[in-house]
Coordinates of C-alpha atoms and ligand atoms in Angstrom, one line a residue:
M1 CA 58.5 97.4 -20.5
S2 CA 56.1 98.6 -17.9
K3 CA 53.9 96.8 -15.3
T4 CA 51.0 97.2 -17.7
D5 CA 52.6 94.8 -20.2
L6 CA 52.4 91.1 -20.3
T7 CA 56.1 90.9 -21.3
Y8 CA 57.1 92.7 -18.1
W9 CA 55.5 90.0 -15.9
Q10 CA 56.7 87.2 -18.1
Q11 CA 60.3 88.6 -17.7
Q12 CA 59.7 88.9 -13.9
A13 CA 58.5 85.3 -13.8
K14 CA 61.7 84.1 -15.6
S15 CA 64.0 85.9 -13.2
L16 CA 62.1 84.8 -10.1
T17 CA 63.8 82.5 -7.5
I18 CA 61.2 80.4 -5.8
E19 CA 61.7 79.1 -2.3
G20 CA 60.1 75.7 -1.8
R21 CA 61.3 74.7 1.6
A22 CA 59.4 74.6 4.9
F23 CA 60.1 77.2 7.6
I24 CA 60.6 75.8 11.0
N25 CA 62.0 77.6 14.1
G26 CA 63.3 80.6 12.0
D27 CA 65.0 78.7 9.2
Y28 CA 64.1 77.3 5.8
V29 CA 64.5 73.5 5.9
D30 CA 64.0 70.5 3.6
A31 CA 61.6 67.8 4.7
Q32 CA 63.6 65.4 6.9
N33 CA 63.5 62.6 4.3
K34 CA 64.2 65.2 1.5
E35 CA 60.9 64.4 -0.2
T36 CA 59.3 67.0 -2.4
F37 CA 56.2 67.5 -4.5
A38 CA 55.8 69.4 -7.7
C39 CA 54.3 72.8 -7.9
I40 CA 52.6 73.1 -11.3
S41 CA 51.5 76.4 -12.8
P42 CA 47.9 76.3 -14.0
I43 CA 48.8 79.0 -16.5
D44 CA 50.6 76.6 -18.8
G45 CA 50.7 73.3 -16.9
K46 CA 54.5 73.6 -16.5
P47 CA 56.4 72.9 -13.3
L48 CA 57.4 75.9 -11.2
A49 CA 59.3 74.5 -8.3
E50 CA 59.7 71.5 -6.0
I51 CA 58.1 72.0 -2.6
A52 CA 59.1 70.3 0.7
L53 CA 56.7 67.5 1.4
C54 CA 56.0 67.9 5.1
A55 CA 54.5 65.1 7.1
E56 CA 54.6 63.8 10.7
A57 CA 58.3 64.5 11.5
E58 CA 58.1 68.2 10.4
A59 CA 54.7 68.7 12.1
N60 CA 56.1 67.3 15.4
Q61 CA 59.2 69.5 15.1
A62 CA 57.2 72.6 14.3
V63 CA 54.8 72.0 17.2
T64 CA 57.7 71.4 19.6
C65 CA 59.4 74.7 18.6
A66 CA 56.1 76.6 18.6
R67 CA 55.3 75.3 22.1
A68 CA 58.8 76.1 23.4
T69 CA 58.7 79.7 22.2
F70 CA 55.2 80.2 23.5
E71 CA 56.3 79.0 27.0
H72 CA 59.5 81.0 26.8
G73 CA 57.5 84.2 26.3
D74 CA 59.6 86.2 23.9
W75 CA 56.5 86.8 21.9
S76 CA 53.6 85.6 24.0
K77 CA 54.5 87.8 27.0
A78 CA 55.9 90.7 25.1
A79 CA 54.0 94.0 25.7
P80 CA 51.2 94.4 23.1
V81 CA 52.8 97.6 22.0
K82 CA 55.9 95.7 21.1
R83 CA 54.1 93.0 19.2
K84 CA 52.2 95.8 17.4
A85 CA 55.4 97.4 16.2
I86 CA 56.8 94.2 14.8
M87 CA 53.5 93.2 13.1
L88 CA 53.3 96.7 11.5
K89 CA 56.8 96.1 10.2
F90 CA 55.6 92.7 8.9
A91 CA 52.7 94.5 7.1
D92 CA 55.1 97.0 5.6
L93 CA 57.4 94.2 4.3
I94 CA 54.4 92.5 2.7
E95 CA 53.6 95.7 1.0
Q96 CA 57.1 96.3 -0.1
H97 CA 57.3 92.8 -1.6
G98 CA 53.9 93.1 -3.1
D99 CA 54.9 92.7 -6.7
E100 CA 56.8 89.5 -6.0
L101 CA 54.1 88.1 -3.8
A102 CA 51.5 88.9 -6.4
L103 CA 53.5 87.2 -9.1
L104 CA 54.0 84.1 -7.0
E105 CA 50.2 84.0 -6.3
T106 CA 49.4 84.3 -10.0
L107 CA 51.9 81.7 -11.1
D108 CA 50.9 79.3 -8.4
M109 CA 47.1 79.5 -8.6
G110 CA 46.3 81.2 -11.8
K111 CA 44.5 84.4 -10.7
P112 CA 44.9 87.5 -12.9
I113 CA 48.0 89.5 -11.9
S114 CA 45.9 92.6 -11.7
D115 CA 43.7 91.0 -9.0
A116 CA 46.7 89.7 -7.2
L117 CA 48.2 93.2 -7.1
N118 CA 45.0 95.2 -6.5
V119 CA 43.0 92.9 -4.3
D120 CA 45.1 90.2 -2.7
I121 CA 48.2 92.2 -1.6
P122 CA 46.3 95.2 -0.2
G123 CA 43.9 92.7 1.6
A124 CA 46.7 90.9 3.2
V125 CA 48.5 94.1 4.3
R126 CA 45.4 95.6 5.7
S127 CA 44.6 92.5 7.6
I128 CA 48.0 92.3 9.4
R129 CA 48.0 96.1 9.9
W130 CA 44.5 96.3 11.3
S131 CA 45.0 93.5 13.8
A132 CA 48.4 94.9 14.9
E133 CA 46.9 98.3 15.5
A134 CA 44.1 96.9 17.5
I135 CA 46.2 94.8 19.9
D136 CA 47.3 97.6 22.3
K137 CA 43.7 99.0 22.4
I138 CA 41.7 96.1 23.6
Y139 CA 41.0 96.2 27.3
D140 CA 40.0 93.4 29.7
E141 CA 37.0 93.6 32.0
V142 CA 36.2 93.8 35.7
A143 CA 33.0 92.0 36.8
P144 CA 30.3 93.9 38.7
T145 CA 30.8 92.0 41.9
S146 CA 29.9 92.6 45.5
E147 CA 32.2 94.8 47.7
N148 CA 34.3 92.1 49.2
E149 CA 35.6 90.6 46.0
L150 CA 37.2 91.5 42.7
G151 CA 36.3 89.6 39.5
L152 CA 38.8 90.0 36.7
I153 CA 37.8 88.9 33.2
T154 CA 40.9 88.6 31.1
R155 CA 41.9 87.2 27.8
E156 CA 45.0 85.1 27.3
A157 CA 46.7 83.8 24.1
V158 CA 45.5 80.2 23.5
G159 CA 49.1 78.9 22.8
V160 CA 49.9 77.0 19.7
V161 CA 47.6 77.7 16.7
A162 CA 47.6 75.7 13.5
A163 CA 46.1 77.5 10.5
I164 CA 45.1 75.4 7.6
V165 CA 44.1 77.5 4.5
P166 CA 42.8 77.0 1.0
W167 CA 44.1 78.0 -2.4
N168 CA 41.7 80.5 -3.8
F169 CA 43.1 83.5 -1.9
P170 CA 46.2 81.9 -0.4
L171 CA 47.8 85.0 1.0
V172 CA 44.7 86.8 2.2
M173 CA 43.2 83.7 3.9
A174 CA 46.5 83.2 5.7
C175 CA 46.7 86.8 6.8
W176 CA 43.1 86.9 8.1
K177 CA 44.4 84.2 10.5
L178 CA 47.9 85.5 11.1
G179 CA 46.9 89.0 11.9
P180 CA 44.9 88.3 15.1
A181 CA 46.7 85.1 15.9
L182 CA 50.2 86.5 16.1
S183 CA 49.1 89.9 17.4
A184 CA 47.5 88.2 20.3
G185 CA 50.8 86.5 21.2
N186 CA 50.2 82.9 19.9
S187 CA 52.8 80.7 18.1
V188 CA 51.5 79.7 14.7
I189 CA 52.0 76.9 12.3
L190 CA 50.6 77.7 8.9
K191 CA 49.7 74.9 6.5
P192 CA 49.0 76.3 3.0
S193 CA 47.1 74.3 0.4
E194 CA 49.2 71.9 -1.6
K195 CA 47.8 73.7 -4.6
S196 CA 49.2 77.1 -3.6
P197 CA 52.1 77.0 -1.1
L198 CA 54.4 79.7 -2.6
T199 CA 53.3 82.9 -0.9
A200 CA 53.0 81.3 2.5
I201 CA 56.6 80.1 2.2
K202 CA 57.7 83.6 1.2
L203 CA 55.8 85.2 4.0
A204 CA 58.0 83.3 6.6
A205 CA 61.1 85.2 5.5
L206 CA 59.3 88.5 5.8
A207 CA 58.0 87.7 9.2
K208 CA 61.6 86.9 10.3
S209 CA 62.9 90.2 8.8
A210 CA 60.2 92.0 10.7
G211 CA 61.5 90.7 14.0
I212 CA 59.0 87.9 14.8
P213 CA 61.0 85.6 17.0
D214 CA 62.1 82.2 15.7
G215 CA 59.6 79.4 16.3
V216 CA 56.6 81.8 16.6
F217 CA 55.7 81.5 12.9
N218 CA 56.3 78.3 11.0
V219 CA 55.1 77.2 7.6
L220 CA 54.6 73.5 6.6
P221 CA 53.7 72.9 3.0
G222 CA 52.3 69.5 2.2
F223 CA 49.0 67.7 1.6
G224 CA 45.9 67.8 3.7
H225 CA 45.7 64.1 4.3
Q226 CA 49.3 64.0 5.5
V227 CA 50.7 67.0 7.4
G228 CA 47.2 68.6 7.6
K229 CA 45.8 65.5 9.3
V230 CA 48.8 65.2 11.7
L231 CA 48.3 68.8 12.8
A232 CA 44.6 68.3 13.3
L233 CA 45.2 65.2 15.4
H234 CA 48.1 66.6 17.3
K235 CA 47.7 66.7 21.1
D236 CA 49.8 69.8 21.6
I237 CA 48.0 72.2 19.4
D238 CA 45.5 74.3 21.2
T239 CA 43.5 75.8 18.4
L240 CA 43.0 74.9 14.8
V241 CA 41.7 77.6 12.5
F242 CA 40.6 76.6 9.0
T243 CA 39.4 78.0 5.8
G244 CA 38.3 75.5 3.2
S245 CA 35.6 73.1 2.2
T246 CA 32.7 72.1 4.4
G247 CA 33.6 68.4 4.1
I248 CA 37.1 68.9 5.4
A249 CA 35.8 71.3 8.1
K250 CA 33.6 68.4 9.4
Q251 CA 36.6 66.0 9.4
L252 CA 38.7 68.5 11.4
M253 CA 36.0 68.6 14.1
I254 CA 36.2 64.8 14.3
Y255 CA 40.0 64.9 14.5
A256 CA 39.7 67.4 17.4
G257 CA 37.3 65.1 19.2
E258 CA 39.5 62.1 18.7
S259 CA 42.6 63.9 20.0
N260 CA 42.7 66.8 22.5
M261 CA 39.5 68.7 21.9
K262 CA 41.5 71.5 20.4
R263 CA 39.3 74.4 19.5
V264 CA 38.3 74.2 15.9
W265 CA 37.1 77.3 14.0
T266 CA 36.1 76.9 10.4
E267 CA 35.3 79.1 7.5
A268 CA 33.8 76.8 5.0
G269 CA 31.9 76.6 1.7
G270 CA 29.0 78.5 0.3
K271 CA 26.2 78.5 -2.3
S272 CA 25.2 82.1 -1.8
P273 CA 21.9 83.4 -3.2
N274 CA 21.9 86.7 -5.1
I275 CA 18.2 87.8 -5.0
V276 CA 17.0 90.3 -7.6
F277 CA 13.5 91.8 -7.2
A278 CA 11.7 93.6 -10.1
D279 CA 12.0 96.8 -8.1
A280 CA 15.8 96.8 -8.0
P281 CA 17.1 100.4 -8.2
N282 CA 19.1 99.7 -11.4
L283 CA 18.8 96.4 -13.2
A284 CA 21.9 97.0 -15.4
E285 CA 24.0 97.6 -12.3
A286 CA 22.5 94.5 -10.6
A287 CA 23.3 92.5 -13.7
N288 CA 26.9 93.7 -13.8
A289 CA 27.3 92.8 -10.1
A290 CA 25.7 89.4 -10.7
A291 CA 28.2 88.6 -13.4
G292 CA 31.1 89.8 -11.3
A293 CA 29.8 87.7 -8.4
I294 CA 30.4 84.5 -10.3
C295 CA 33.3 85.5 -12.6
F296 CA 35.7 87.2 -10.2
N297 CA 38.6 84.9 -9.3
Q298 CA 37.4 82.3 -11.8
G299 CA 34.4 81.8 -9.6
E300 CA 36.8 80.3 -7.0
V301 CA 35.3 82.4 -4.2
C302 CA 33.6 81.1 -1.1
T303 CA 31.1 83.9 -1.4
A304 CA 30.5 83.5 -5.1
G305 CA 27.0 84.6 -6.0
S306 CA 26.4 81.1 -7.6
R307 CA 22.6 81.1 -7.2
L308 CA 20.9 84.0 -9.0
L309 CA 17.3 84.3 -7.8
V310 CA 15.3 86.5 -10.1
E311 CA 11.7 87.7 -9.7
A312 CA 9.8 85.9 -12.5
S313 CA 8.3 89.2 -14.0
I314 CA 11.8 90.4 -15.0
K315 CA 13.5 87.0 -15.7
D316 CA 14.0 87.3 -19.4
E317 CA 15.1 90.9 -19.4
F318 CA 17.5 90.3 -16.5
I319 CA 19.1 87.2 -17.9
A320 CA 19.7 89.1 -21.1
L321 CA 21.5 91.8 -19.1
V322 CA 23.6 89.3 -17.2
K323 CA 24.5 87.6 -20.4
T324 CA 25.8 90.9 -21.8
A325 CA 27.7 91.6 -18.6
M326 CA 29.3 88.2 -18.7
Q327 CA 30.8 88.9 -22.2
H328 CA 33.1 91.3 -20.4
W329 CA 34.7 88.4 -18.4
R330 CA 37.0 86.4 -20.7
P331 CA 39.7 83.9 -19.9
G332 CA 43.1 85.2 -20.7
N333 CA 46.8 84.8 -19.8
P334 CA 46.8 85.6 -16.0
L335 CA 50.2 87.4 -16.4
D336 CA 48.5 89.9 -18.8
P337 CA 47.4 92.9 -16.7
N338 CA 44.3 93.3 -18.9
T339 CA 43.1 89.8 -18.1
N340 CA 40.1 89.5 -15.8
V341 CA 39.5 85.7 -15.8
G342 CA 42.6 83.6 -15.2
A343 CA 43.3 79.9 -15.0
I344 CA 41.5 77.3 -12.9
V345 CA 43.9 76.3 -10.0
D346 CA 44.7 72.8 -11.4
Q347 CA 43.6 70.0 -13.6
I348 CA 41.5 68.4 -10.8
Q349 CA 39.5 71.5 -10.3
H350 CA 39.3 72.1 -14.1
E351 CA 37.7 68.6 -14.5
R352 CA 35.4 69.2 -11.6
V353 CA 34.0 72.4 -12.9
L354 CA 33.5 70.9 -16.4
S355 CA 31.8 67.9 -14.9
Y356 CA 29.2 70.2 -13.2
I357 CA 28.6 71.9 -16.6
E358 CA 27.8 68.5 -18.0
K359 CA 25.5 67.7 -15.0
G360 CA 23.7 71.0 -15.7
K361 CA 23.1 70.0 -19.3
E362 CA 22.0 66.4 -18.3
Q363 CA 19.5 67.7 -15.8
K364 CA 18.0 69.9 -18.5
A365 CA 19.0 73.3 -17.3
S366 CA 19.2 75.8 -20.2
L367 CA 22.7 76.8 -21.1
C368 CA 22.7 80.6 -21.7
C369 CA 26.4 81.2 -22.3
G370 CA 29.8 79.7 -21.9
G371 CA 30.0 76.0 -21.1
N372 CA 33.4 75.2 -22.8
K373 CA 37.0 74.9 -22.1
A374 CA 39.1 77.9 -23.2
Q375 CA 42.8 77.8 -24.2
P376 CA 44.3 81.3 -24.1
V377 CA 47.7 79.7 -23.1
A378 CA 48.7 76.2 -24.3
G379 CA 48.8 73.6 -21.6
G380 CA 46.8 75.7 -19.1
F381 CA 43.4 75.1 -17.4
Y382 CA 40.7 77.6 -18.5
I383 CA 36.9 77.6 -18.7
E384 CA 34.5 80.1 -20.2
P385 CA 32.2 81.7 -17.6
T386 CA 29.0 79.8 -17.8
M387 CA 25.3 80.6 -17.1
F388 CA 22.4 78.2 -16.8
S389 CA 18.8 79.4 -16.6
E390 CA 15.6 77.3 -15.9
V391 CA 17.5 75.8 -12.9
D392 CA 15.6 74.1 -10.1
N393 CA 17.2 74.5 -6.6
N394 CA 17.5 70.7 -6.3
M395 CA 19.7 70.3 -9.3
A396 CA 23.3 69.5 -8.7
I397 CA 24.5 72.9 -10.1
A398 CA 22.3 74.7 -7.6
A399 CA 22.9 72.4 -4.6
D400 CA 26.7 71.8 -4.7
E401 CA 29.5 74.3 -4.3
I402 CA 31.2 74.1 -7.7
F403 CA 33.9 76.7 -7.0
G404 CA 34.0 77.8 -10.6
S405 CA 32.2 80.3 -12.9
V406 CA 29.0 78.4 -13.2
L407 CA 25.9 80.5 -12.5
S408 CA 22.5 79.0 -11.8
V409 CA 19.5 81.2 -12.5
I410 CA 16.4 80.3 -10.5
S411 CA 13.2 82.3 -10.7
F412 CA 10.7 83.1 -7.9
E413 CA 7.2 84.6 -7.7
N414 CA 7.1 86.4 -4.4
I415 CA 9.0 87.2 -1.2
A416 CA 8.1 84.0 0.6
E417 CA 9.3 81.9 -2.2
A418 CA 12.5 83.9 -2.5
I419 CA 13.2 83.3 1.2
N420 CA 12.5 79.6 0.9
I421 CA 14.8 79.1 -2.0
A422 CA 17.5 81.3 -0.5
N423 CA 17.6 79.3 2.7
D424 CA 17.1 75.8 1.1
T425 CA 20.8 75.0 1.3
P426 CA 23.1 73.6 4.0
Y427 CA 25.3 76.7 3.6
G428 CA 24.9 80.2 5.0
L429 CA 27.8 82.3 4.0
A430 CA 26.4 85.3 2.1
A431 CA 23.4 86.7 0.3
G432 CA 22.6 89.6 -1.9
I433 CA 19.3 91.5 -2.1
W434 CA 18.4 94.0 -4.8
T435 CA 15.3 96.1 -4.2
S436 CA 14.2 99.8 -3.8
D437 CA 11.8 98.9 -1.1
L438 CA 13.4 99.6 2.3
S439 CA 11.0 97.5 4.2
K440 CA 11.4 94.5 1.8
A441 CA 15.2 94.9 2.1
H442 CA 15.2 94.7 5.9
Q443 CA 12.6 91.9 5.9
M444 CA 14.8 89.8 3.5
A445 CA 18.1 90.7 5.3
K446 CA 16.6 89.3 8.5
A447 CA 15.1 86.2 6.9
V448 CA 18.2 85.1 5.1
R449 CA 20.4 82.8 7.1
A450 CA 23.8 84.1 6.2
G451 CA 26.9 85.6 7.8
S452 CA 27.0 88.5 5.3
V453 CA 24.1 90.2 3.7
W454 CA 24.5 92.7 0.9
V455 CA 21.8 95.1 -0.1
N456 CA 22.0 96.7 -3.6
Q457 CA 25.6 95.6 -3.8
W458 CA 27.7 92.4 -3.9
D459 CA 30.7 91.6 -1.8
G460 CA 30.8 94.5 0.6
G461 CA 33.3 94.1 3.5
D462 CA 36.3 95.4 5.3
M463 CA 38.5 94.5 8.2
T464 CA 36.1 96.5 10.4
A465 CA 33.3 93.9 10.1
P466 CA 33.3 90.2 10.9
F467 CA 33.2 87.6 8.1
G468 CA 32.1 84.0 8.4
G469 CA 29.2 81.7 8.0
F470 CA 25.9 80.4 9.5
K471 CA 25.0 76.7 9.2
Q472 CA 27.5 74.5 7.4
S473 CA 29.5 77.5 6.1
G474 CA 31.4 77.4 9.4
N475 CA 31.6 78.9 12.9
G476 CA 33.6 81.8 14.4
R477 CA 34.5 84.9 12.4
D478 CA 37.6 86.3 10.6
K479 CA 38.2 90.0 10.6
S480 CA 37.2 92.7 13.1
L481 CA 37.7 92.5 16.8
H482 CA 35.5 89.5 16.9
A483 CA 38.3 87.5 15.3
F484 CA 40.4 87.8 18.5
D485 CA 37.8 85.5 20.2
K486 CA 39.3 82.6 18.3
Y487 CA 42.9 83.3 19.4
T488 CA 42.3 83.9 23.1
E489 CA 40.9 82.1 26.1
L490 CA 38.6 83.9 28.5
K491 CA 39.7 83.6 32.2
A492 CA 37.8 84.7 35.3
T493 CA 40.0 85.4 38.3
W494 CA 38.3 85.9 41.7
I495 CA 40.1 87.7 44.4
K496 CA 38.7 87.9 48.0
L497 CA 39.2 91.4 49.4
Ligands
NAD501 P1 39.9 72.0 1.0 O1 38.9 71.8 2.1 O2 40.0 70.9 0.0 O3 41.3 72.3 1.6 C1 41.6 73.3 2.5 C2 42.8 73.0 3.3 O4 42.6 71.9 4.1 C3 44.0 72.7 2.4 O5 45.2 73.3 3.0 C4 44.1 71.2 2.5 O6 45.4 70.7 2.2 C5 43.7 70.9 3.9 N1 43.1 69.6 4.1 C6 42.5 68.8 3.2 N2 42.2 67.6 3.8 C7 42.7 67.7 5.1 C8 42.7 66.8 6.2 N3 42.1 65.5 6.1 N4 43.2 67.2 7.3 C9 43.7 68.4 7.5 N5 43.8 69.3 6.5 C10 43.2 68.9 5.3 O7 39.4 73.4 0.4 P2 40.1 74.0 -0.9 O8 39.7 73.3 -2.1 O9 41.5 74.3 -0.7 O10 39.4 75.5 -0.9 C11 38.1 75.7 -1.4 C12 37.1 75.7 -0.3 O11 37.4 76.7 0.6 C13 35.7 76.0 -0.8 O12 34.8 75.1 -0.2 C14 35.5 77.4 -0.3 O13 34.2 77.8 -0.1 C15 36.2 77.4 0.9 N6 36.6 78.8 1.3 C16 35.9 79.4 2.4 C17 36.1 80.7 2.7 C18 35.4 81.3 3.9 O14 35.9 82.2 4.5 N7 34.3 80.8 4.3 C19 37.1 81.4 2.1 C20 37.8 80.8 1.0 C21 37.5 79.5 0.7
MN502 MN1 49.8 75.9 -7.6

């Protein structure tokens, strides 16, 4: 048996011990009232583990510990070079446990094991490593003052950070927050999605082994409306960082206003336009990318290229190319290393995506491919990647974030119309532009209101560049040195000389 076989991963899954407890002050603990909730695998609908159902008591306990360790200073006041060394060890341990973490991710949320191994684990490791390496290289500033005074501009850790993350890239989204938050010296409480708590829980043990002091990193599994809400309303949390839907992001800002005005930084939803002009350098390549942009990770991607804007003169030709490209993306057993489309995270999301496919049909969009449930594994939640053409930007399938492989093709006549349609959305996360005309590419890149713009490619990015949204796709940025802004307060100190 080798790692390229389905049976290898099925065996690994059978022999896996799954930790379902919360992690508070350096130890795995049950919820105080011993309550749990079931973790169901979307691969086959079978239960995987019982997970500690955290709520108010656990949140209060975790915040108290996080505050105490922050004040004590073991971590917060440690030299950056010391935190760096421990964070680098943490990254190494994530890498060393990559197979186990990847398997947990696949079992828990249904993504293909190949993606978990090749995308999620390296992404998580790089995030922690990059932030760690940066922390002893960031200098503070001195203000250009008059001779008789000294103005120091310094950055301090904010204190206690709550990180509430979604289920589509559970480990990566957590590590985008943990890297800069912990490296900067904060104490962190991580609340994974109730749909995907397993890798976050495992991460806690690795953090402890790496040498992160007890109380600095806590994990509270549970539901958003329970433990999530308690954290968001908590008066002793300084900063709340969030990745998830726009609706919940708005709610968190209200909770902050109702409680202690904690800083709220959100990475929220998207409905990103992928804009293909007739003069694209290579239409087949653009079509492959357009298919990948909606099929990768079952379409459960905040930057999914869910609105495909195609210049009218090449519409039929291009749709045919995308249709061919989408044949390559087929639902299969996520544990099979050859699978490129896995299971939808759970039954609720499965029904939601199918309901949008029905809406597309009702509103008279034209179904080009897909549109049905699939059943590669009995009991699991699967859907064929789906494409609709003849879509109007006001239809539900073009307006709402579906978070599934449902592609809406909208045609346009000229640059002005392309810009109008692209920006006619409350979201502003990402956009793709395909053209050979340099001037048109720049004109479009400036005109599109989005945090990431990709020219003649889809989904470019790295830890070296910030990631986040305009408009209702959120505020603040993950990744790059800009991410540290969220985890530090800026202080001006004036000294009379
Ligand atoms: P969600 O908003 O339903 O949940 C996200 C997290 O918030 C979960 O941990 C959930 O338990 C918690 N939560 C829910 N209600 C809460 C409440 N009342 N108080 C506190 N916490 C609460 O999102 P999801 O379905 O898990 O993830 C999908 C969404 O995430 C999509 O909208 C997607 O676009 C977005 N996303 C954005 C990015 C980005 O970087 N912009 C990346 C990945 C996913
Ligand atoms: Mn799950």
